[in-house]
JSON list of C-alpha atoms in Angstrom, two decimals:
[
{"chain": "A", "resi": 400, "resn": "GLN", "atom": "CA", "xyz": [-83.81, 20.53, -4.18]},
{"chain": "A", "resi": 401, "resn": "LEU", "atom": "CA", "xyz": [-82.87, 20.21, 0.04]},
{"chain": "A", "resi": 402, "resn": "LEU", "atom": "CA", "xyz": [-79.32, 19.23, -0.87]},
{"chain": "A", "resi": 403, "resn": "THR", "atom": "CA", "xyz": [-78.77, 21.89, -3.54]},
{"chain": "A", "resi": 404, "resn": "TRP", "atom": "CA", "xyz": [-80.28, 25.08, -1.13]},
{"chain": "A", "resi": 405, "resn": "ALA", "atom": "CA", "xyz": [-77.54, 23.39, 2.10]},
{"chain": "A", "resi": 406, "resn": "LEU", "atom": "CA", "xyz": [-74.78, 23.00, -0.29]},
{"chain": "A", "resi": 407, "resn": "GLU", "atom": "CA", "xyz": [-75.43, 27.12, -1.47]},
{"chain": "A", "resi": 408, "resn": "PHE", "atom": "CA", "xyz": [-76.16, 27.57, 1.68]},
{"chain": "A", "resi": 409, "resn": "VAL", "atom": "CA", "xyz": [-73.01, 26.17, 3.77]},
{"chain": "A", "resi": 410, "resn": "CYS", "atom": "CA", "xyz": [-70.29, 27.53, 0.74]},
{"chain": "A", "resi": 411, "resn": "THR", "atom": "CA", "xyz": [-72.08, 30.66, 1.50]},
{"chain": "A", "resi": 412, "resn": "ASN", "atom": "CA", "xyz": [-71.27, 30.69, 5.34]},
{"chain": "A", "resi": 413, "resn": "PHE", "atom": "CA", "xyz": [-68.10, 28.56, 4.91]},
{"chain": "A", "resi": 414, "resn": "THR", "atom": "CA", "xyz": [-64.39, 29.70, 6.84]},
{"chain": "A", "resi": 415, "resn": "LYS", "atom": "CA", "xyz": [-61.52, 28.31, 7.93]},
{"chain": "A", "resi": 416, "resn": "ASN", "atom": "CA", "xyz": [-62.59, 27.79, 11.18]},
{"chain": "A", "resi": 417, "resn": "ASN", "atom": "CA", "xyz": [-65.47, 25.27, 10.25]},
{"chain": "A", "resi": 418, "resn": "LEU", "atom": "CA", "xyz": [-63.67, 23.31, 6.98]},
{"chain": "A", "resi": 419, "resn": "GLN", "atom": "CA", "xyz": [-63.28, 20.64, 9.77]},
{"chain": "A", "resi": 420, "resn": "ALA", "atom": "CA", "xyz": [-67.51, 20.60, 10.67]},
{"chain": "A", "resi": 421, "resn": "VAL", "atom": "CA", "xyz": [-67.90, 21.17, 6.16]},
{"chain": "A", "resi": 422, "resn": "TRP", "atom": "CA", "xyz": [-65.15, 18.26, 5.82]},
{"chain": "A", "resi": 423, "resn": "GLU", "atom": "CA", "xyz": [-67.22, 15.81, 7.80]},
{"chain": "A", "resi": 424, "resn": "CYS", "atom": "CA", "xyz": [-70.47, 16.39, 6.50]},
{"chain": "A", "resi": 425, "resn": "ALA", "atom": "CA", "xyz": [-69.02, 16.13, 2.75]},
{"chain": "A", "resi": 426, "resn": "LEU", "atom": "CA", "xyz": [-67.46, 12.33, 4.27]},
{"chain": "A", "resi": 427, "resn": "GLU", "atom": "CA", "xyz": [-70.85, 11.91, 6.34]},
{"chain": "A", "resi": 428, "resn": "CYS", "atom": "CA", "xyz": [-73.14, 12.79, 3.61]},
{"chain": "A", "resi": 429, "resn": "LYS", "atom": "CA", "xyz": [-70.93, 11.52, 0.53]},
{"chain": "A", "resi": 430, "resn": "SER", "atom": "CA", "xyz": [-71.34, 15.02, -1.35]},
{"chain": "A", "resi": 431, "resn": "ALA", "atom": "CA", "xyz": [-69.34, 15.10, -3.95]},
{"chain": "A", "resi": 432, "resn": "ASP", "atom": "CA", "xyz": [-69.54, 18.68, -4.43]},
{"chain": "A", "resi": 433, "resn": "LEU", "atom": "CA", "xyz": [-69.31, 19.71, -0.93]},
{"chain": "A", "resi": 434, "resn": "LEU", "atom": "CA", "xyz": [-66.35, 17.29, -1.18]},
{"chain": "A", "resi": 435, "resn": "GLY", "atom": "CA", "xyz": [-64.86, 19.41, -3.78]},
{"chain": "A", "resi": 436, "resn": "PHE", "atom": "CA", "xyz": [-65.22, 22.56, -2.29]},
{"chain": "A", "resi": 437, "resn": "CYS", "atom": "CA", "xyz": [-63.24, 21.55, 0.18]},
{"chain": "A", "resi": 438, "resn": "PHE", "atom": "CA", "xyz": [-60.66, 20.49, -1.54]},
{"chain": "A", "resi": 439, "resn": "ASN", "atom": "CA", "xyz": [-60.48, 23.96, -3.69]},
{"chain": "A", "resi": 440, "resn": "PHE", "atom": "CA", "xyz": [-60.44, 25.35, -0.01]},
{"chain": "A", "resi": 441, "resn": "MET", "atom": "CA", "xyz": [-57.88, 23.26, 0.84]},
{"chain": "A", "resi": 442, "resn": "THR", "atom": "CA", "xyz": [-55.43, 23.44, -2.09]},
{"chain": "A", "resi": 443, "resn": "SER", "atom": "CA", "xyz": [-55.84, 27.15, -2.38]},
{"chain": "A", "resi": 444, "resn": "SER", "atom": "CA", "xyz": [-55.11, 27.88, 1.39]},
{"chain": "A", "resi": 445, "resn": "LEU", "atom": "CA", "xyz": [-52.76, 24.91, 2.28]},
{"chain": "A", "resi": 446, "resn": "ASP", "atom": "CA", "xyz": [-50.25, 27.18, 3.38]},
{"chain": "A", "resi": 447, "resn": "GLU", "atom": "CA", "xyz": [-52.24, 28.30, 6.47]},
{"chain": "A", "resi": 448, "resn": "LEU", "atom": "CA", "xyz": [-53.80, 24.62, 6.79]},
{"chain": "A", "resi": 449, "resn": "ILE", "atom": "CA", "xyz": [-50.26, 22.88, 7.38]},
{"chain": "A", "resi": 450, "resn": "GLY", "atom": "CA", "xyz": [-50.10, 22.63, 11.04]},
{"chain": "A", "resi": 451, "resn": "THR", "atom": "CA", "xyz": [-52.80, 22.47, 12.03]},
{"chain": "A", "resi": 452, "resn": "PRO", "atom": "CA", "xyz": [-54.72, 20.33, 13.94]},
{"chain": "A", "resi": 453, "resn": "PHE", "atom": "CA", "xyz": [-57.36, 19.61, 11.14]},
{"chain": "A", "resi": 454, "resn": "ILE", "atom": "CA", "xyz": [-54.07, 18.87, 8.80]},
{"chain": "A", "resi": 455, "resn": "LYS", "atom": "CA", "xyz": [-53.18, 16.64, 11.60]},
{"chain": "A", "resi": 456, "resn": "THR", "atom": "CA", "xyz": [-56.75, 14.15, 11.58]},
{"chain": "A", "resi": 457, "resn": "VAL", "atom": "CA", "xyz": [-57.47, 13.84, 7.98]},
{"chain": "A", "resi": 458, "resn": "ASP", "atom": "CA", "xyz": [-56.87, 10.46, 6.64]},
{"chain": "A", "resi": 459, "resn": "CYS", "atom": "CA", "xyz": [-53.90, 8.90, 4.35]},
{"chain": "A", "resi": 460, "resn": "LYS", "atom": "CA", "xyz": [-56.75, 9.31, 1.43]},
{"chain": "A", "resi": 461, "resn": "ALA", "atom": "CA", "xyz": [-56.93, 12.66, 1.79]},
{"chain": "A", "resi": 462, "resn": "VAL", "atom": "CA", "xyz": [-53.42, 13.15, 1.95]},
{"chain": "A", "resi": 463, "resn": "GLN", "atom": "CA", "xyz": [-53.37, 11.24, -1.74]},
{"chain": "A", "resi": 464, "resn": "CYS", "atom": "CA", "xyz": [-55.72, 13.17, -3.26]},
{"chain": "A", "resi": 465, "resn": "LEU", "atom": "CA", "xyz": [-53.83, 16.51, -1.85]},
{"chain": "A", "resi": 466, "resn": "LEU", "atom": "CA", "xyz": [-51.07, 15.76, -2.90]},
{"chain": "A", "resi": 467, "resn": "VAL", "atom": "CA", "xyz": [-52.03, 15.21, -6.24]},
{"chain": "A", "resi": 468, "resn": "GLN", "atom": "CA", "xyz": [-54.22, 18.35, -6.75]},
{"chain": "A", "resi": 469, "resn": "ASP", "atom": "CA", "xyz": [-52.51, 20.50, -9.71]},
{"chain": "A", "resi": 470, "resn": "GLY", "atom": "CA", "xyz": [-50.60, 24.04, -8.26]},
{"chain": "A", "resi": 471, "resn": "LEU", "atom": "CA", "xyz": [-49.17, 22.77, -4.90]},
{"chain": "A", "resi": 472, "resn": "THR", "atom": "CA", "xyz": [-45.21, 22.67, -5.47]},
{"chain": "A", "resi": 473, "resn": "SER", "atom": "CA", "xyz": [-43.33, 19.75, -4.55]},
{"chain": "A", "resi": 474, "resn": "GLU", "atom": "CA", "xyz": [-42.26, 22.46, -0.87]},
{"chain": "A", "resi": 475, "resn": "GLN", "atom": "CA", "xyz": [-46.20, 22.66, 0.24]},
{"chain": "A", "resi": 476, "resn": "LYS", "atom": "CA", "xyz": [-46.60, 18.78, -0.62]},
{"chain": "A", "resi": 477, "resn": "LEU", "atom": "CA", "xyz": [-43.71, 17.79, 1.93]},
{"chain": "A", "resi": 478, "resn": "ARG", "atom": "CA", "xyz": [-44.49, 20.23, 4.45]},
{"chain": "A", "resi": 479, "resn": "LEU", "atom": "CA", "xyz": [-48.31, 19.10, 3.89]},
{"chain": "A", "resi": 480, "resn": "LEU", "atom": "CA", "xyz": [-46.77, 15.62, 4.83]},
{"chain": "A", "resi": 481, "resn": "ALA", "atom": "CA", "xyz": [-44.13, 16.00, 7.51]},
{"chain": "A", "resi": 482, "resn": "SER", "atom": "CA", "xyz": [-47.77, 18.04, 9.19]},
{"chain": "A", "resi": 483, "resn": "TRP", "atom": "CA", "xyz": [-50.19, 15.30, 8.66]},
{"chain": "A", "resi": 484, "resn": "MET", "atom": "CA", "xyz": [-46.80, 12.58, 10.08]},
{"chain": "A", "resi": 485, "resn": "GLU", "atom": "CA", "xyz": [-47.97, 14.14, 13.60]},
{"chain": "A", "resi": 486, "resn": "GLY", "atom": "CA", "xyz": [-51.05, 13.15, 13.91]},
{"chain": "A", "resi": 487, "resn": "ASP", "atom": "CA", "xyz": [-49.71, 9.48, 13.99]},
{"chain": "A", "resi": 488, "resn": "GLU", "atom": "CA", "xyz": [-46.56, 8.73, 13.31]},
{"chain": "A", "resi": 489, "resn": "ALA", "atom": "CA", "xyz": [-46.24, 5.41, 14.35]},
{"chain": "A", "resi": 490, "resn": "LYS", "atom": "CA", "xyz": [-49.20, 4.19, 12.12]},
{"chain": "A", "resi": 491, "resn": "ARG", "atom": "CA", "xyz": [-48.64, 6.86, 8.85]},
{"chain": "A", "resi": 492, "resn": "LEU", "atom": "CA", "xyz": [-44.49, 6.43, 8.60]},
{"chain": "A", "resi": 493, "resn": "PRO", "atom": "CA", "xyz": [-45.00, 3.53, 6.21]},
{"chain": "A", "resi": 494, "resn": "ILE", "atom": "CA", "xyz": [-48.00, 5.27, 4.49]},
{"chain": "A", "resi": 495, "resn": "PHE", "atom": "CA", "xyz": [-45.78, 8.58, 4.49]},
{"chain": "A", "resi": 496, "resn": "GLU", "atom": "CA", "xyz": [-42.78, 6.86, 2.47]},
{"chain": "A", "resi": 497, "resn": "ALA", "atom": "CA", "xyz": [-45.47, 5.00, -0.23]},
{"chain": "A", "resi": 498, "resn": "LEU", "atom": "CA", "xyz": [-46.76, 8.80, -0.41]},
{"chain": "A", "resi": 499, "resn": "LEU", "atom": "CA", "xyz": [-43.50, 10.45, -1.23]},
{"chain": "A", "resi": 500, "resn": "SER", "atom": "CA", "xyz": [-43.99, 8.96, -4.95]},
{"chain": "A", "resi": 501, "resn": "LEU", "atom": "CA", "xyz": [-46.53, 11.22, -5.40]},
{"chain": "A", "resi": 502, "resn": "PHE", "atom": "CA", "xyz": [-44.23, 14.56, -6.36]},
{"chain": "A", "resi": 503, "resn": "HIS", "atom": "CA", "xyz": [-40.85, 15.40, -7.59]},
{"chain": "A", "resi": 504, "resn": "LEU", "atom": "CA", "xyz": [-38.51, 15.04, -4.76]},
{"chain": "A", "resi": 505, "resn": "GLN", "atom": "CA", "xyz": [-35.30, 15.28, -7.08]},
{"chain": "A", "resi": 506, "resn": "ASP", "atom": "CA", "xyz": [-36.54, 19.31, -6.82]},
{"chain": "A", "resi": 507, "resn": "LEU", "atom": "CA", "xyz": [-35.72, 19.20, -3.02]},
{"chain": "A", "resi": 508, "resn": "SER", "atom": "CA", "xyz": [-33.12, 20.65, -1.66]},
{"chain": "A", "resi": 509, "resn": "PRO", "atom": "CA", "xyz": [-30.95, 19.69, 1.39]},
{"chain": "A", "resi": 510, "resn": "GLU", "atom": "CA", "xyz": [-31.57, 22.68, 2.81]},
{"chain": "A", "resi": 511, "resn": "PHE", "atom": "CA", "xyz": [-35.07, 22.70, 2.89]},
{"chain": "A", "resi": 512, "resn": "LEU", "atom": "CA", "xyz": [-35.32, 19.47, 4.47]},
{"chain": "A", "resi": 513, "resn": "SER", "atom": "CA", "xyz": [-33.81, 20.65, 7.39]},
{"chain": "A", "resi": 514, "resn": "THR", "atom": "CA", "xyz": [-36.28, 23.02, 8.09]},
{"chain": "A", "resi": 515, "resn": "VAL", "atom": "CA", "xyz": [-39.12, 20.71, 7.11]},
{"chain": "A", "resi": 516, "resn": "PHE", "atom": "CA", "xyz": [-37.70, 17.72, 9.78]},
{"chain": "A", "resi": 517, "resn": "LYS", "atom": "CA", "xyz": [-35.37, 19.96, 12.18]},
{"chain": "A", "resi": 518, "resn": "SER", "atom": "CA", "xyz": [-35.37, 18.24, 14.99]},
{"chain": "A", "resi": 519, "resn": "ASN", "atom": "CA", "xyz": [-33.50, 15.09, 16.16]},
{"chain": "A", "resi": 520, "resn": "SER", "atom": "CA", "xyz": [-36.40, 13.10, 16.68]},
{"chain": "A", "resi": 521, "resn": "ALA", "atom": "CA", "xyz": [-36.30, 9.73, 15.82]},
{"chain": "A", "resi": 522, "resn": "LYS", "atom": "CA", "xyz": [-39.81, 10.72, 13.60]},
{"chain": "A", "resi": 523, "resn": "ASP", "atom": "CA", "xyz": [-38.00, 13.30, 11.68]},
{"chain": "A", "resi": 524, "resn": "LYS", "atom": "CA", "xyz": [-34.85, 11.24, 11.71]},
{"chain": "A", "resi": 525, "resn": "LYS", "atom": "CA", "xyz": [-36.91, 8.04, 9.76]},
{"chain": "A", "resi": 526, "resn": "CYS", "atom": "CA", "xyz": [-38.86, 10.82, 7.30]},
{"chain": "A", "resi": 527, "resn": "LYS", "atom": "CA", "xyz": [-35.40, 12.44, 6.52]},
{"chain": "A", "resi": 528, "resn": "GLU", "atom": "CA", "xyz": [-34.20, 8.55, 5.41]},
{"chain": "A", "resi": 529, "resn": "ALA", "atom": "CA", "xyz": [-37.37, 7.66, 3.71]},
{"chain": "A", "resi": 530, "resn": "VAL", "atom": "CA", "xyz": [-37.28, 11.25, 1.81]},
{"chain": "A", "resi": 531, "resn": "GLU", "atom": "CA", "xyz": [-33.60, 10.41, 1.01]},
{"chain": "A", "resi": 532, "resn": "LYS", "atom": "CA", "xyz": [-34.69, 7.11, -0.20]},
{"chain": "A", "resi": 533, "resn": "ALA", "atom": "CA", "xyz": [-37.59, 8.20, -2.72]},
{"chain": "A", "resi": 534, "resn": "LYS", "atom": "CA", "xyz": [-35.68, 10.31, -4.34]},
{"chain": "A", "resi": 535, "resn": "LYS", "atom": "CA", "xyz": [-33.51, 7.90, -5.12]},
{"chain": "A", "resi": 536, "resn": "THR", "atom": "CA", "xyz": [-36.10, 5.44, -6.53]},
{"chain": "A", "resi": 537, "resn": "ASN", "atom": "CA", "xyz": [-38.95, 8.20, -7.10]},
{"chain": "A", "resi": 538, "resn": "SER", "atom": "CA", "xyz": [-40.45, 7.19, -10.63]},
{"chain": "A", "resi": 539, "resn": "ASP", "atom": "CA", "xyz": [-42.92, 9.59, -11.11]},
{"chain": "A", "resi": 540, "resn": "ALA", "atom": "CA", "xyz": [-45.65, 6.84, -10.86]},
{"chain": "A", "resi": 541, "resn": "TYR", "atom": "CA", "xyz": [-49.05, 7.62, -8.85]},
{"chain": "A", "resi": 542, "resn": "VAL", "atom": "CA", "xyz": [-48.98, 5.20, -5.04]},
{"chain": "A", "resi": 543, "resn": "LEU", "atom": "CA", "xyz": [-53.03, 4.11, -5.38]},
{"chain": "A", "resi": 544, "resn": "PHE", "atom": "CA", "xyz": [-54.83, 3.28, -2.40]},
{"chain": "A", "resi": 545, "resn": "GLY", "atom": "CA", "xyz": [-57.07, 0.86, -4.45]},
{"chain": "A", "resi": 546, "resn": "ASP", "atom": "CA", "xyz": [-58.41, 0.57, -7.76]},
{"chain": "A", "resi": 547, "resn": "TYR", "atom": "CA", "xyz": [-58.60, 4.66, -8.34]},
{"chain": "A", "resi": 548, "resn": "SER", "atom": "CA", "xyz": [-57.65, 6.77, -11.13]},
{"chain": "A", "resi": 549, "resn": "GLU", "atom": "CA", "xyz": [-55.60, 10.06, -11.44]},
{"chain": "A", "resi": 550, "resn": "GLU", "atom": "CA", "xyz": [-58.49, 12.08, -12.59]},
{"chain": "A", "resi": 551, "resn": "LYS", "atom": "CA", "xyz": [-60.71, 10.64, -9.29]},
{"chain": "A", "resi": 552, "resn": "GLN", "atom": "CA", "xyz": [-58.23, 11.25, -6.77]},
{"chain": "A", "resi": 553, "resn": "LYS", "atom": "CA", "xyz": [-57.71, 14.69, -8.22]},
{"chain": "A", "resi": 554, "resn": "SER", "atom": "CA", "xyz": [-61.45, 15.09, -7.57]},
{"chain": "A", "resi": 555, "resn": "GLY", "atom": "CA", "xyz": [-61.73, 13.49, -4.53]},
{"chain": "A", "resi": 556, "resn": "LEU", "atom": "CA", "xyz": [-64.30, 11.37, -4.89]},
{"chain": "A", "resi": 557, "resn": "THR", "atom": "CA", "xyz": [-61.62, 8.30, -3.24]},
{"chain": "A", "resi": 558, "resn": "LEU", "atom": "CA", "xyz": [-63.19, 9.14, -0.31]},
{"chain": "A", "resi": 559, "resn": "PHE", "atom": "CA", "xyz": [-66.19, 7.95, -0.73]},
{"chain": "A", "resi": 560, "resn": "GLU", "atom": "CA", "xyz": [-65.57, 5.00, -3.01]},
{"chain": "A", "resi": 561, "resn": "ALA", "atom": "CA", "xyz": [-63.18, 3.88, -0.62]},
{"chain": "A", "resi": 562, "resn": "GLY", "atom": "CA", "xyz": [-65.98, 3.76, 2.37]},
{"chain": "A", "resi": 563, "resn": "THR", "atom": "CA", "xyz": [-64.55, 6.16, 4.70]}
]
C-alpha cells in the first residue's frame, strides 16, 4: 500500500526538473511502474531532453530502451545518441556503433548528419564514419545487451534484470 501511495505522489508531483531524482529512485527501488512512467515521459519529451545533463548521464541500457520506443523518428534517435555521446565519448563509441543498428539509418540525409555532428572534433568524425558504415550494413536487427526480448526493451525492464 505504501508503494502505491508513493508512486501516486511522485507521479502527481513529477516535473522535468526532478526527472533525474525520480529516475534514480526508480532504479534504486526497482519499480517497474515508476520506470515505465519515466520512459513514457522521456519518450514524449525527448526533444526537450536532448542535450540536457540527464541524457548525458543515463547508461547504455536506458538509451537502448529509448531507441526501441514507438513513435520516435530516426532523427530523434540519432540526436539522442549524439547527445548521449557527449557524456563519455571514449567509452561510448563502441556502444554507439552497436546502438545504430536499432533504427533505420537509411532515412537520414547527409545534410541532417552534418547538423547533428557539426564540429570537426575527432568524436564527431568518428560518429559520422560509424553512421555511414552502419547505413551500409543496417539490417533492422535488435542488438541486445543481454538476453532480453524486444517487448522487455520497450518496457524498460532490461534495466532491472541487468542489475544497474
